[in-house]
Amino acid sequence: MEDPKLESAPNWTASARKYTAVYIQEQIKAQESEIKAHELAITYYRRRQNALTVTCRIPPEILAVTFGEVVRMTTVEWNNYSWSSSELRWIPSLTHVCSHWRDVAIATPNLWSNILMYFTGWAQEMLKRSKLAPLTITFQPGPRSFIDRGTTASYTIMTEILSAHLSRIKSINLDFKDATYLTPEQRGEILDLLQRPLGQPLHALQRFVVNFPRPHNIAYDDAVMKILVEASPQLEHLMLTDWSIQWCPLPPFEKLKTFSISYYKEGWMSELLGVLLHMPLLESLSIAGAWEDTPNEYTLLHVPVNLGHLKHFTILSDLASIIFLFDHILFSGLLDIKVTVLLQSYVDPPSLPYKQLLRKANNLVKGIARGLVICTSIQIWKSSDLQGPPSLDEPPTIHFGTTDDYGEITSPHMFSDDFWRSLDLVQLSSLNVKVTSSFSADAWSYFGDLPQLETLRVMGNKHESLLLKAFRRRIVIINKRKANPKATLSCPPFTSLRNLILAYWDLNHLGDAVHKTTARRIADCFKIRASAGLSLELLKLEKCSGVDEDNLARLQKHIKEVHYTRISHE
């Protein structure tokens, strides 16, 4: 289009106006070229300037290792909290900083080896950048997946990609738990497509994880398992969720180190033991599910299964089945164990087998019990020595609990003193009572007699009466000894206690017949203990109400240090 100013010029011919317009356009293009040249020059000098900064002078080897950790942490995050807003957000974070970082990132194949199949375009590009690095294939369809809900075309693309790179796939993760929009027929089509590449040799495959919701074709479970065993001689980690499998015709998993399965199949226990018999290198075992008690099938296996390499054991099942497993497996090197007894909400397990099971779990893990947390479950921390306090920030060595259809529940058996006496807690140094239900007086008496207990944390005023009585137990006898030398002298409770933590207590609560507040009762209790030479070094009040100047002054008279955090009223 011609310039309006030229068209309005009265003495200019049409050809002159056209020539002038062409000339102007050429000048604009020439100036744009000059601008781009200057921009390139500025970019060049900026790069030279950036190359002098600290971040751009980091050696590529260090950057590659650091980038690998960033990618690993990001991958763990979206695996734990699936469907975050940007699973590949590490890419711009690493490649858009400077050219040096981008060059290092693109030239590091391991960064691109974790292929997320629900981003088809990025999957192709990441495969190209991964070069010959071993691959981890993750497929997790969901509401924001690339899948067309009415077709299986995208799955076909995925299987083609898998088939082209089978020789370097070291891990396959198939998680269909969010694909609720798929019909059983569509699931069957998808499984058939996935079965094709899995039927070829997978010599590099070390890890296979699958989570597929019911209903689905159970026959496919057996087919995939046979394929994996025959085509994956290096398989070390196998995790299956909600699969029913006929184990008997399968060859043994001789190199398997991690085995995790949840299932819903009656009479499966004897088959499981038969499979475990051929897993000599197993280091981690996780079993979840419920089945009917079938003693006739259980007795088919007479030889105990020796799992001498097993270090981590997790089981969630009914009480009888768990006891049967413990009776038919030989453990020798367990580092930690987690047992969850599956109950009907209206049925509580018999006391004796429940205690026997916990005692057996406690005996299977070597070491000294140093830390104990009592909540809806029982958590015990063990160590091989007595140096320093236990690290309660780490996962517990023994985790023992009960659950029903609605989640974890508290067993009443854990409140009796004979329950705790069944465990070896003589060297316990830290106790955290997080249940709000009150223990019996005998239970508190037992904990008070532990000779090494240094730190006690108690949640809620419901423990107040029995706990303070336990603190004062046998203290009166000691004071009477001063007046009557013939009085019987016995060891007072909590002799080693140095730190007491009270969480969510009400210091102004009126807890007895004489209408003394909780703060006054605590002060009186530790006044008596201090007179007997049993002073407390630290009292910590965590989010307690009634923390005012009067109560603090009252407590500080007989306790060396009092720390507190008030309840937030935001």
PDB file of N, CA and C in Angstrom, residues 66 94 195 214 226 255 318 357 509-510 525 538 555 570:
ATOM      1  N   THR A  66      25.495 -30.834  39.287  1.00  0.00           N
ATOM      2  CA  THR A  66      24.481 -30.002  39.950  1.00  0.00           C
ATOM      3  C   THR A  66      23.153 -30.073  39.209  1.00  0.00           C
ATOM      4  N   LEU A  94      17.228 -24.192  33.941  1.00  0.00           N
ATOM      5  CA  LEU A  94      18.640 -24.490  33.698  1.00  0.00           C
ATOM      6  C   LEU A  94      19.146 -23.963  32.368  1.00  0.00           C
ATOM      7  N   GLN A 195       1.799 -54.313  25.386  1.00  0.00           N
ATOM      8  CA  GLN A 195       2.357 -55.649  25.462  1.00  0.00           C
ATOM      9  C   GLN A 195       3.294 -55.941  24.299  1.00  0.00           C
ATOM     10  N   ARG A 214      -8.625 -51.283  38.867  1.00  0.00           N
ATOM     11  CA  ARG A 214      -9.614 -52.252  38.398  1.00  0.00           C
ATOM     12  C   ARG A 214     -10.879 -51.520  37.931  1.00  0.00           C
ATOM     13  N   LYS A 226       5.148 -63.005  32.662  1.00  0.00           N
ATOM     14  CA  LYS A 226       5.937 -63.994  31.938  1.00  0.00           C
ATOM     15  C   LYS A 226       6.918 -63.308  30.992  1.00  0.00           C
ATOM     16  N   LYS A 255      17.536 -62.372  40.427  1.00  0.00           N
ATOM     17  CA  LYS A 255      18.324 -61.164  40.676  1.00  0.00           C
ATOM     18  C   LYS A 255      17.510 -60.046  41.313  1.00  0.00           C
ATOM     19  N   ASP A 318      -4.167 -58.910  57.433  1.00  0.00           N
ATOM     20  CA  ASP A 318      -4.863 -59.310  58.649  1.00  0.00           C
ATOM     21  C   ASP A 318      -3.884 -59.979  59.610  1.00  0.00           C
ATOM     22  N   LEU A 357       3.199 -60.602  68.274  1.00  0.00           N
ATOM     23  CA  LEU A 357       3.645 -60.120  66.967  1.00  0.00           C
ATOM     24  C   LEU A 357       4.565 -58.918  67.106  1.00  0.00           C
ATOM     25  N   HIS A 509      -6.169 -25.041  83.539  1.00  0.00           N
ATOM     26  CA  HIS A 509      -7.178 -26.075  83.734  1.00  0.00           C
ATOM     27  C   HIS A 509      -7.266 -26.463  85.210  1.00  0.00           C
ATOM     28  N   LEU A 510      -8.495 -26.556  85.729  1.00  0.00           N
ATOM     29  CA  LEU A 510      -8.720 -26.966  87.114  1.00  0.00           C
ATOM     30  C   LEU A 510      -8.845 -28.490  87.125  1.00  0.00           C
ATOM     31  N   CYS A 525       4.512 -30.272  92.076  1.00  0.00           N
ATOM     32  CA  CYS A 525       5.137 -31.571  91.801  1.00  0.00           C
ATOM     33  C   CYS A 525       6.652 -31.449  91.712  1.00  0.00           C
ATOM     34  N   LEU A 538      14.946 -28.638  81.918  1.00  0.00           N
ATOM     35  CA  LEU A 538      14.212 -27.865  80.914  1.00  0.00           C
ATOM     36  C   LEU A 538      12.760 -28.297  80.885  1.00  0.00           C
ATOM     37  N   LEU A 555       6.443 -21.581  87.707  1.00  0.00           N
ATOM     38  CA  LEU A 555       7.186 -22.748  87.222  1.00  0.00           C
ATOM     39  C   LEU A 555       8.694 -22.547  87.321  1.00  0.00           C
ATOM     40  N   GLU A 570      -4.261 -16.606  64.778  1.00  0.00           N
ATOM     41  CA  GLU A 570      -4.513 -16.006  63.469  1.00  0.00           C
ATOM     42  C   GLU A 570      -5.746 -16.630  62.832  1.00  0.00           C
TER      43      GLU A 570
END
